[in-house]
Amino acid sequence: MPHTVAKHTVMDLDNWAYPRRPVVPVHESVHERFSVEIFRGCTRGCRFCQAGMITRPVRERSITTIGEMVEQGVAASGFGEVGLLSLSSADHSEINEIAKGLADRYEGANLGLSLPSTRVDAFNVTLANELARGGRRSGLTFAPEGGTERMRKVINKMVTEDDLIRTVTTAYASGWRQVKLYFMCGLPTETDEDVAAIADLAKKVIKAGREASGRRDIRCTVSIGGFVPKPHTPFQWAGQAPHETVDARLRSLGRALRADPGYGRAVGYRYHDGRPSIIEGLLSRGDRRVAQVIKAAWADGARFDGWSEHFSFGRWERCAEEALAGEPVDLDWYTTREREYDEVLPWDHLDAGLDRDWLWQDWQDACDASGALEVEDCRWTPCYDCGVCPAMGTEIQTGPTGATLLPLPTVPARAGS
Ligand code: SF4
């Protein structure tokens, strides 16, 4: 066996035999749509994001292939919605042309278009309007992840408060009534104030929405969960925040959001408490010894633990204690402990192409006492040597190609639409 196993990277997505005739369930499913992956990889450099780190570099699927895939997939499946998926879909270099081309082609055909959550700094109203042309104007979802600019710099989510307010103002002024904001709690270097600031941010968003639209029925939902450090990211060395800390911050955020009667109804609050995140953290960064914990929890009746009504933290704590009794480690050792540079990590034999020293430096830059240092996106700025391209023999592949999605013929309206 080789010492390390390297990932394989598909470079030409147009040639990859993506399922174009999907299996269609006979009953309604959660994601009731035909999905097209429009590009792979993301080099925005969010330090918590495993998907962004391990799927580098960015490789775009061409606009013409996307058009063909939608045509074939919709014809074969009959779905009434197409999801344009990727890690950050609004970043496709031809996303406006893709959305407009599809909206033109399926005008009146009762076909909805959707994007997963959009980056605050990549949102534009033209794109949003094209997506809404198919019929539904769904809510908009943005993920600032951190409540203060300091926090967002630590995680390298380079979004200012002004960016966010400007973006939501445009959205509310263009007819959207509902914006959902995603955050994480328990991030490295986080303080109580960083989480409390989310309440102020939500109120500013609602205020901006009311001013821009001249209406009172504006809503902003804050959705927040506990941060779980992931392998192959700069935060793989981080100590996870104890669940008591996360829960205390979430409770106080809930109180702050509800405290002001002027915003009470306009603000929604969804949160996942800190204890499931600790078990996710155990599974995320566990080594082979954790297999015994999982087996013990299963034998003890653990099923569907992602559903809060089935999740028992006590069971996992007990099973971890029993299964790890003969080992010099425990639940805290796997989760809340910060790792040193020279510790051998359980996933060091898996090679995603990322240079370990670059990851470590990025971790140090995140926690810099004088303020976190940010990393730009190498799609638009010079390479900063994360290691992937030379190690894997790959390269960034982005357009624009200048091609058009049309001339596919315009699709006739469906009966009843
Ligand atoms: S090696 Fe350079 S160009 Fe390639 S993904 Fe890393 S930073 Fe970007």
CSV table of C-alpha atoms and ligand atoms in Angstrom, one decimal, residues 42-43 56-58 353-354 358 375-379 381-391 394-396, ligand 1:
chain,number,residue,atom,x,y,z
A,42,CYS,CA,-14.1,26.6,-4.8
A,43,THR,CA,-11.1,28.8,-4.1
A,56,ARG,CA,-9.7,22.4,-5.6
A,57,PRO,CA,-9.1,23.7,-8.2
A,58,VAL,CA,-12.2,25.3,-9.8
A,353,GLY,CA,-3.1,18.0,-2.7
A,354,LEU,CA,-3.0,20.7,-0.1
A,358,TRP,CA,0.3,26.2,3.8
A,375,VAL,CA,-6.5,35.2,1.5
A,376,GLU,CA,-7.8,36.3,-1.8
A,377,ASP,CA,-9.5,34.0,-4.3
A,378,CYS,CA,-6.9,32.6,-6.7
A,379,ARG,CA,-9.4,32.6,-9.6
A,381,THR,CA,-5.6,37.0,-8.1
A,382,PRO,CA,-2.2,35.3,-8.4
A,383,CYS,CA,-1.7,31.8,-7.1
A,384,TYR,CA,-0.8,31.7,-3.4
A,385,ASP,CA,0.7,28.2,-3.5
A,386,CYS,CA,-1.8,26.1,-1.6
A,387,GLY,CA,-0.1,23.2,-3.3
A,388,VAL,CA,-3.0,21.6,-5.2
A,389,CYS,CA,-2.3,22.5,-8.8
A,390,PRO,CA,1.4,21.4,-8.9
A,391,ALA,CA,0.8,18.3,-6.7
A,394,THR,CA,-4.2,20.5,-12.4
A,395,GLU,CA,-5.1,24.1,-13.1
A,396,ILE,CA,-7.9,26.6,-12.5
B,1,SF4,S1,-2.2,25.9,-6.4
B,1,SF4,FE1,-2.5,28.1,-6.6
B,1,SF4,S2,-3.9,28.3,-8.4
B,1,SF4,FE2,-4.0,26.2,-7.7
B,1,SF4,S3,-5.8,26.1,-6.2
B,1,SF4,FE3,-3.9,26.5,-5.0
B,1,SF4,S4,-3.7,28.8,-4.8
B,1,SF4,FE4,-5.2,28.3,-6.5
